[in-house]
């Protein structure tokens, strides 16, 4: 997408077909995984279809955590859904990160799979997401920019002792 803080791109919307495909993949994999990154914020926010601005949260890839004991269960599911392993520069140093990709008529879907336990909560649609304060701590390490609307809003809500789950602030440009 480029720099999300680029003023010329602040009003760009995500491609609705790409969102539909990504959301379908998250829902299909939900029984095995905990969702992180931009898709976690997507499911923590109230429904906002048709108004998915790039500044809200990132949908370039799908960040997932899977419990180590459940990783062997997930692999045949990924294969059945058309995913294949993609090698990254991190493969030589990581024993808990794997990238999977699928390229088909519906488009390209990238899954970044982290094999480790993370605290989680249930969000919209019964999707498990990384617990918000833990998710915030991942920015600058596992996830990219923390300048997205959802991250900034969640940080402010958590600082006041409020849960970001279901909050419209996650998809509302601050005044």
Coordinates of N, CA and C in Angstrom, one line a residue:
X1 N 0.8 -1.2 0.0 CA 0.0 0.0 0.0 C 0.9 1.2 0.0
X2 N 2.0 1.2 0.5 CA 2.8 2.4 0.6 C 2.6 3.0 2.0
X3 N 3.2 4.1 2.2 CA 3.1 4.8 3.5 C 1.7 5.2 3.9
X4 N 1.1 4.6 4.9 CA -0.3 5.0 5.3 C -0.4 6.4 5.7
X5 N 0.7 7.1 6.1 CA 0.6 8.5 6.5 C 0.7 9.4 5.4
X6 N 0.8 8.9 4.2 CA 0.9 9.8 3.0 C -0.4 10.5 2.8
X7 N -0.4 11.8 3.0 CA -1.7 12.6 2.9 C -2.5 12.4 1.6
X8 N -1.8 12.1 0.5 CA -2.5 11.9 -0.7 C -3.2 10.6 -0.8
X9 N -2.9 9.7 0.2 CA -3.6 8.3 0.2 C -4.5 8.1 1.4
X10 N -4.7 9.2 2.2 CA -5.4 9.0 3.4 C -6.9 8.6 3.2
X11 N -7.5 8.9 2.1 CA -8.9 8.5 1.9 C -9.1 7.3 1.0
X12 N -8.0 6.6 0.7 CA -8.1 5.4 -0.2 C -8.8 4.3 0.6
X13 N -9.6 3.6 -0.2 CA -10.4 2.4 0.4 C -9.7 1.1 0.0
X14 N -9.9 0.1 0.8 CA -9.4 -1.2 0.4 C -10.3 -1.8 -0.7
X15 N -9.8 -2.6 -1.5 CA -10.5 -3.2 -2.6 C -11.6 -4.2 -1.9
X16 N -12.8 -4.0 -2.2 CA -13.9 -4.8 -1.5 C -13.8 -6.3 -1.8
X17 N -13.4 -6.7 -3.0 CA -13.2 -8.1 -3.3 C -12.0 -8.7 -2.5
X18 N -11.0 -7.9 -2.4 CA -9.8 -8.4 -1.5 C -10.3 -8.6 -0.1
X19 N -11.1 -7.6 0.4 CA -11.6 -7.7 1.8 C -12.5 -8.9 1.9
X20 N -13.4 -9.2 1.0 CA -14.3 -10.3 1.0 C -13.5 -11.6 1.1
X21 N -12.5 -11.7 0.2 CA -11.7 -13.0 0.2 C -10.9 -13.1 1.5
X22 N -10.3 -12.0 2.0 CA -9.5 -12.1 3.3 C -10.4 -12.5 4.4
X23 N -11.6 -11.9 4.5 CA -12.5 -12.2 5.6 C -13.0 -13.6 5.5
X24 N -13.3 -14.1 4.3 CA -13.7 -15.5 4.2 C -12.6 -16.4 4.7
X25 N -11.3 -16.1 4.4 CA -10.2 -17.0 4.8 C -10.1 -16.9 6.4
X26 N -10.2 -15.8 6.9 CA -10.1 -15.7 8.4 C -11.2 -16.5 9.0
X27 N -12.4 -16.4 8.5 CA -13.6 -17.2 9.1 C -13.4 -18.7 8.9
X28 N -12.8 -19.1 7.8 CA -12.6 -20.5 7.5 C -11.5 -21.1 8.4
X29 N -10.5 -20.2 8.8 CA -9.4 -20.7 9.6 C -9.6 -20.5 11.1
X30 N -10.7 -19.7 11.4 CA -10.9 -19.3 12.8 C -10.9 -20.5 13.8
X31 N -11.4 -21.7 13.5 CA -11.3 -22.7 14.6 C -9.9 -23.1 15.0
X32 N -8.9 -22.8 14.2 CA -7.5 -23.2 14.6 C -6.6 -22.1 15.0
X33 N -7.0 -20.8 14.8 CA -6.1 -19.7 14.9 C -6.6 -18.6 15.8
X34 N -5.7 -17.7 16.2 CA -6.0 -16.4 16.8 C -5.5 -15.4 15.8
X35 N -6.3 -14.4 15.5 CA -6.0 -13.4 14.5 C -5.3 -12.2 15.1
X36 N -4.3 -11.7 14.4 CA -3.5 -10.6 14.9 C -3.5 -9.5 13.8
X37 N -2.8 -8.4 14.1 CA -2.6 -7.4 13.1 C -3.9 -6.7 12.7
X38 N -3.9 -6.2 11.4 CA -5.0 -5.5 10.9 C -6.3 -6.2 10.9
X39 N -6.3 -7.5 10.6 CA -7.5 -8.3 10.6 C -8.1 -8.4 12.1
X40 N -7.2 -8.4 13.1 CA -7.7 -8.4 14.5 C -8.5 -7.2 14.7
X41 N -7.9 -6.0 14.3 CA -8.7 -4.8 14.5 C -10.0 -4.8 13.7
X42 N -9.9 -5.3 12.5 CA -11.1 -5.4 11.7 C -12.3 -6.1 12.4
X43 N -11.9 -7.3 13.1 CA -13.0 -8.0 13.8 C -13.3 -7.5 15.2
X44 N -12.4 -6.7 15.7 CA -12.7 -6.0 17.0 C -13.7 -4.8 16.8
X45 N -13.6 -4.2 15.6 CA -14.4 -3.0 15.3 C -15.8 -3.5 15.0
X46 N -16.8 -2.6 15.2 CA -18.1 -2.9 14.7 C -18.2 -3.1 13.2
X47 N -19.2 -3.7 12.7 CA -19.2 -3.9 11.2 C -19.1 -2.5 10.5
X48 N -18.2 -2.5 9.5 CA -18.0 -1.3 8.8 C -17.7 -1.5 7.3
X49 N -18.4 -2.5 6.7 CA -18.3 -2.8 5.3 C -18.7 -1.6 4.5
X50 N -18.0 -1.4 3.4 CA -18.3 -0.3 2.5 C -17.6 0.9 2.9
X51 N -17.0 0.9 4.0 CA -16.3 2.1 4.5 C -14.9 1.8 5.0
X52 N -14.2 0.9 4.3 CA -13.0 0.3 4.8 C -11.8 1.2 4.3
X53 N -11.5 2.2 5.0 CA -10.4 3.0 4.6 C -9.0 2.4 5.0
X54 N -8.0 2.6 4.1 CA -6.7 2.0 4.4 C -6.1 2.6 5.7
X55 N -6.5 3.8 6.1 CA -5.9 4.3 7.3 C -6.5 3.7 8.6
X56 N -7.6 2.9 8.5 CA -8.1 2.3 9.6 C -7.2 1.1 10.1
X57 N -6.9 0.2 9.3 CA -6.1 -1.0 9.7 C -5.6 -1.7 8.4
X58 N -4.5 -2.4 8.5 CA -3.9 -3.1 7.4 C -4.5 -4.4 7.0
X59 N -4.7 -4.6 5.7 CA -5.2 -5.8 5.2 C -4.3 -6.4 4.1
X60 N -3.1 -6.1 4.1 CA -2.2 -6.6 3.0 C -2.0 -8.1 3.2
X61 N -1.9 -8.5 4.4 CA -1.8 -10.0 4.7 C -2.6 -10.3 5.9
X62 N -2.6 -11.6 6.2 CA -3.4 -12.0 7.4 C -2.4 -12.6 8.4
X63 N -2.3 -12.0 9.6 CA -1.4 -12.4 10.6 C -2.2 -13.3 11.6
X64 N -1.6 -14.5 11.8 CA -2.3 -15.5 12.6 C -1.3 -16.2 13.6
X65 N -1.9 -16.5 14.8 CA -1.1 -17.3 15.7 C -1.8 -18.6 15.9
X66 N -1.1 -19.6 16.0 CA -1.6 -21.0 16.3 C -0.8 -21.6 17.4
X67 N -1.6 -22.2 18.3 CA -0.9 -22.9 19.4 C 0.0 -24.0 18.9
X68 N 1.2 -24.2 19.4 CA 2.1 -25.2 18.9 C 1.5 -26.6 18.7
X69 N 0.6 -27.0 19.7 CA 0.0 -28.3 19.6 C -1.0 -28.4 18.5
X70 N -1.5 -27.3 18.0 CA -2.5 -27.3 17.0 C -2.0 -27.0 15.6
X71 N -0.7 -26.7 15.5 CA -0.1 -26.4 14.2 C -0.2 -27.6 13.3
X72 N 0.1 -28.8 13.7 CA -0.1 -30.0 12.8 C -1.5 -30.1 12.3
X73 N -2.5 -29.7 13.0 CA -3.9 -29.8 12.6 C -4.1 -28.7 11.5
X74 N -3.5 -27.6 11.6 CA -3.7 -26.5 10.7 C -3.1 -26.8 9.3
X75 N -2.0 -27.4 9.2 CA -1.3 -27.7 7.9 C -2.1 -28.3 6.9
X76 N -2.9 -29.4 7.2 CA -3.7 -30.0 6.1 C -4.9 -29.1 5.7
X77 N -5.3 -28.2 6.6 CA -6.4 -27.3 6.3 C -5.9 -26.3 5.3
X78 N -4.7 -25.8 5.5 CA -4.0 -24.8 4.6 C -3.8 -25.4 3.2
X79 N -3.3 -26.7 3.2 CA -3.1 -27.3 1.9 C -4.4 -27.5 1.2
X80 N -5.5 -27.9 1.9 CA -6.8 -28.2 1.3 C -7.4 -26.8 0.7
X81 N -7.0 -25.7 1.3 CA -7.5 -24.4 0.9 C -6.6 -23.8 -0.2
X82 N -5.6 -24.6 -0.7 CA -4.8 -24.1 -1.8 C -3.5 -23.3 -1.4
X83 N -3.2 -23.3 -0.1 CA -2.0 -22.6 0.3 C -0.7 -23.4 0.1
X84 N 0.4 -22.7 -0.1 CA 1.7 -23.4 -0.2 C 2.7 -22.5 0.6
X85 N 3.7 -23.2 1.1 CA 4.7 -22.5 1.9 C 5.5 -21.6 1.0
X86 N 5.8 -20.4 1.5 CA 6.6 -19.4 0.9 C 7.8 -19.1 1.8
X87 N 9.0 -19.2 1.2 CA 10.2 -18.9 2.0 C 10.4 -17.4 2.2
X88 N 10.9 -17.0 3.4 CA 11.2 -15.6 3.6 C 12.6 -15.5 4.2
X89 N 13.1 -14.3 4.3 CA 14.4 -14.1 4.9 C 14.5 -14.5 6.4
X90 N 13.3 -14.6 7.0 CA 13.3 -15.0 8.4 C 13.4 -16.5 8.7
X91 N 13.2 -17.3 7.7 CA 13.2 -18.7 7.8 C 14.5 -19.3 8.5
X92 N 15.6 -18.7 8.2 CA 16.9 -19.3 8.7 C 17.0 -19.0 10.2
X93 N 16.3 -18.0 10.7 CA 16.5 -17.7 12.2 C 15.2 -17.9 13.0
X94 N 14.1 -18.3 12.4 CA 12.9 -18.5 13.2 C 12.4 -19.9 13.1
X95 N 12.0 -20.4 14.3 CA 11.4 -21.7 14.4 C 9.9 -21.6 14.7
X96 N 9.4 -20.3 14.6 CA 8.0 -20.2 14.9 C 7.2 -19.3 13.9
X97 N 7.8 -18.9 12.8 CA 7.2 -18.1 11.8 C 7.2 -18.8 10.5
X98 N 6.0 -18.8 9.8 CA 5.9 -19.4 8.5 C 5.0 -18.6 7.7
X99 N 5.3 -18.4 6.4 CA 4.4 -17.7 5.5 C 3.8 -18.7 4.5
X100 N 2.5 -18.5 4.3 CA 1.8 -19.3 3.3 C 1.1 -18.4 2.3
X101 N 1.0 -18.8 1.1 CA 0.4 -18.0 0.1 C -0.6 -18.8 -0.8
X102 N -1.6 -18.1 -1.3 CA -2.5 -18.7 -2.3 C -2.7 -17.7 -3.4
X103 N -2.5 -18.1 -4.6 CA -2.8 -17.3 -5.8 C -3.8 -18.0 -6.6
X104 N -5.0 -17.4 -6.8 CA -6.0 -18.0 -7.6 C -6.9 -16.9 -8.2
X105 N -8.0 -17.3 -8.8 CA -8.9 -16.4 -9.5 C -9.4 -15.3 -8.5
X106 N -9.5 -15.7 -7.2 CA -10.0 -14.7 -6.2 C -9.0 -13.7 -5.8
X107 N -7.7 -14.0 -6.2 CA -6.6 -13.1 -5.9 C -5.6 -13.7 -5.0
X108 N -4.7 -12.9 -4.5 CA -3.6 -13.4 -3.7 C -3.9 -13.2 -2.3
X109 N -3.6 -14.2 -1.5 CA -3.8 -14.1 0.0 C -2.5 -14.6 0.6
X110 N -2.0 -13.8 1.5 CA -0.8 -14.1 2.2 C -1.1 -14.3 3.7
X111 N -0.6 -15.4 4.3 CA -0.8 -15.7 5.7 C 0.5 -15.7 6.4
X112 N 0.7 -14.9 7.4 CA 1.9 -15.0 8.2 C 1.5 -15.7 9.5
X113 N 2.0 -16.9 9.7 CA 1.6 -17.8 10.8 C 2.7 -17.8 11.8
X114 N 2.4 -17.5 13.0 CA 3.3 -17.5 14.2 C 2.8 -18.7 15.0
X115 N 3.8 -19.6 15.3 CA 3.4 -20.8 16.1 C 3.8 -20.5 17.5
X116 N 2.9 -20.0 18.3 CA 3.1 -19.8 19.7 C 1.8 -19.4 20.4
X117 N 1.8 -19.5 21.7 CA 0.6 -19.1 22.5 C 0.6 -17.6 22.6
X118 N -0.6 -17.0 22.5 CA -0.8 -15.6 22.8 C -2.1 -15.5 23.5
X119 N -2.3 -14.5 24.5 CA -3.6 -14.3 25.1 C -4.6 -13.8 24.1
X120 N -5.8 -14.3 24.2 CA -6.8 -13.9 23.2 C -8.1 -13.6 23.8
X121 N -9.0 -13.0 23.0 CA -10.4 -12.7 23.4 C -11.2 -13.0 22.1
X122 N -12.5 -13.2 22.4 CA -13.4 -13.4 21.3 C -13.9 -12.1 20.8
X123 N -13.9 -12.0 19.4 CA -14.4 -10.7 18.8 C -15.6 -11.1 17.9
X124 N -16.0 -10.1 17.1 CA -17.1 -10.2 16.2 C -17.0 -11.5 15.4
X125 N -18.2 -12.2 15.2 CA -18.2 -13.3 14.4 C -17.6 -14.6 15.0
X126 N -17.3 -14.5 16.3 CA -16.7 -15.7 17.0 C -15.3 -15.8 16.7
X127 N -14.7 -14.8 16.1 CA -13.2 -14.9 15.7 C -12.4 -14.6 17.0
X128 N -11.4 -15.4 17.3 CA -10.5 -15.1 18.4 C -9.4 -14.2 17.9
X129 N -9.2 -13.1 18.6 CA -8.1 -12.2 18.3 C -7.2 -12.0 19.4
X130 N -6.0 -11.6 19.1 CA -5.0 -11.3 20.2 C -5.6 -10.3 21.1
X131 N -5.4 -10.5 22.4 CA -5.9 -9.6 23.5 C -5.3 -8.2 23.1
X132 N -6.2 -7.2 23.2 CA -5.8 -5.9 22.7 C -4.5 -5.3 23.2
X133 N -4.2 -5.3 24.5 CA -3.0 -4.7 25.0 C -1.8 -5.5 24.6
X134 N -1.9 -6.8 24.4 CA -0.8 -7.6 23.8 C -0.6 -7.3 22.4
X135 N -1.7 -7.1 21.6 CA -1.6 -6.8 20.2 C -0.9 -5.4 20.1
X136 N -1.2 -4.5 20.9 CA -0.5 -3.1 20.8 C 1.0 -3.3 21.0
X137 N 1.4 -4.2 21.9 CA 2.8 -4.4 22.2 C 3.6 -5.0 21.0
X138 N 2.9 -5.6 20.0 CA 3.5 -6.2 18.9 C 3.9 -5.1 17.8
X139 N 3.4 -3.9 17.9 CA 3.8 -2.9 16.9 C 5.2 -2.4 17.1
X140 N 5.9 -2.4 15.9 CA 7.3 -2.1 16.0 C 8.2 -3.4 16.0
X141 N 7.5 -4.5 16.2 CA 8.3 -5.8 16.2 C 7.7 -6.8 15.2
X142 N 6.5 -7.4 15.5 CA 5.9 -8.3 14.7 C 5.0 -7.6 13.6
X143 N 4.5 -6.5 13.9 CA 3.6 -5.8 13.0 C 4.2 -4.5 12.6
X144 N 3.7 -3.9 11.4 CA 4.2 -2.7 10.9 C 3.8 -1.5 11.6
X145 N 3.4 -0.5 10.9 CA 3.2 0.9 11.4 C 2.1 0.8 12.5
X146 N 2.3 1.7 13.6 CA 1.4 1.8 14.6 C 0.6 3.1 14.5
X147 N 0.7 3.7 13.3 CA 0.0 5.0 13.0 C -1.4 4.8 12.4
X148 N -1.9 3.6 12.4 CA -3.3 3.4 11.9 C -4.3 3.8 12.9
X149 N -5.5 4.2 12.4 CA -6.5 4.7 13.3 C -6.9 3.7 14.4
X150 N -7.0 2.4 14.0 CA -7.4 1.4 15.0 C -6.3 1.3 16.1
X151 N -5.1 1.3 15.8 CA -4.0 1.2 16.8 C -4.0 2.4 17.7
X152 N -4.1 3.6 17.1 CA -4.1 4.8 17.9 C -5.3 4.9 18.9
X153 N -6.5 4.5 18.3 CA -7.7 4.5 19.1 C -7.6 3.5 20.2
X154 N -7.2 2.3 19.9 CA -7.1 1.2 21.0 C -6.1 1.7 22.1
X155 N -5.0 2.2 21.7 CA -4.0 2.7 22.7 C -4.7 3.7 23.6
X156 N -5.4 4.7 23.1 CA -6.1 5.7 23.9 C -7.2 5.1 24.8
X157 N -8.0 4.1 24.2 CA -9.0 3.5 25.0 C -8.4 2.7 26.2
X158 N -7.4 1.9 25.9 CA -6.7 1.1 26.9 C -6.1 2.0 28.0
X159 N -5.5 3.1 27.6 CA -5.0 4.0 28.6 C -6.0 4.6 29.6
X160 N -7.3 4.6 29.1 CA -8.4 5.0 30.0 C -9.0 3.8 30.7
X161 N -8.5 2.7 30.5 CA -9.0 1.5 31.1 C -10.2 0.9 30.4
X162 N -10.4 1.3 29.2 CA -11.6 0.8 28.4 C -11.2 -0.2 27.4
X163 N -12.1 -1.2 27.1 CA -11.8 -2.2 26.1 C -12.1 -1.6 24.7
X164 N -11.2 -1.9 23.7 CA -11.5 -1.4 22.4 C -12.5 -2.3 21.6
X165 N -12.9 -3.5 22.2 CA -13.8 -4.4 21.5 C -15.1 -3.7 21.2
X166 N -15.5 -3.7 19.9 CA -16.8 -3.2 19.5 C -16.9 -1.7 19.4
X167 N -15.8 -1.0 19.6 CA -15.8 0.4 19.6 C -15.7 1.1 18.3
X168 N -16.5 2.0 18.0 CA -16.6 2.7 16.7 C -15.3 3.5 16.5
X169 N -14.6 3.9 17.5 CA -13.4 4.7 17.4 C -12.3 3.9 16.6
X170 N -12.4 2.6 16.5 CA -11.5 1.8 15.7 C -11.6 2.1 14.2
X171 N -12.7 2.6 13.8 CA -12.9 2.9 12.4 C -13.5 4.3 12.2
X172 N -13.1 5.2 13.0 CA -13.5 6.6 12.9 C -12.3 7.5 12.9
X173 N -12.2 8.4 11.9 CA -11.0 9.3 11.9 C -11.2 10.3 13.0
X174 N -10.2 10.5 13.9 CA -10.4 11.4 15.0 C -10.5 12.9 14.5
X175 N -11.3 13.6 15.3 CA -11.5 15.0 14.9 C -10.3 15.8 15.2

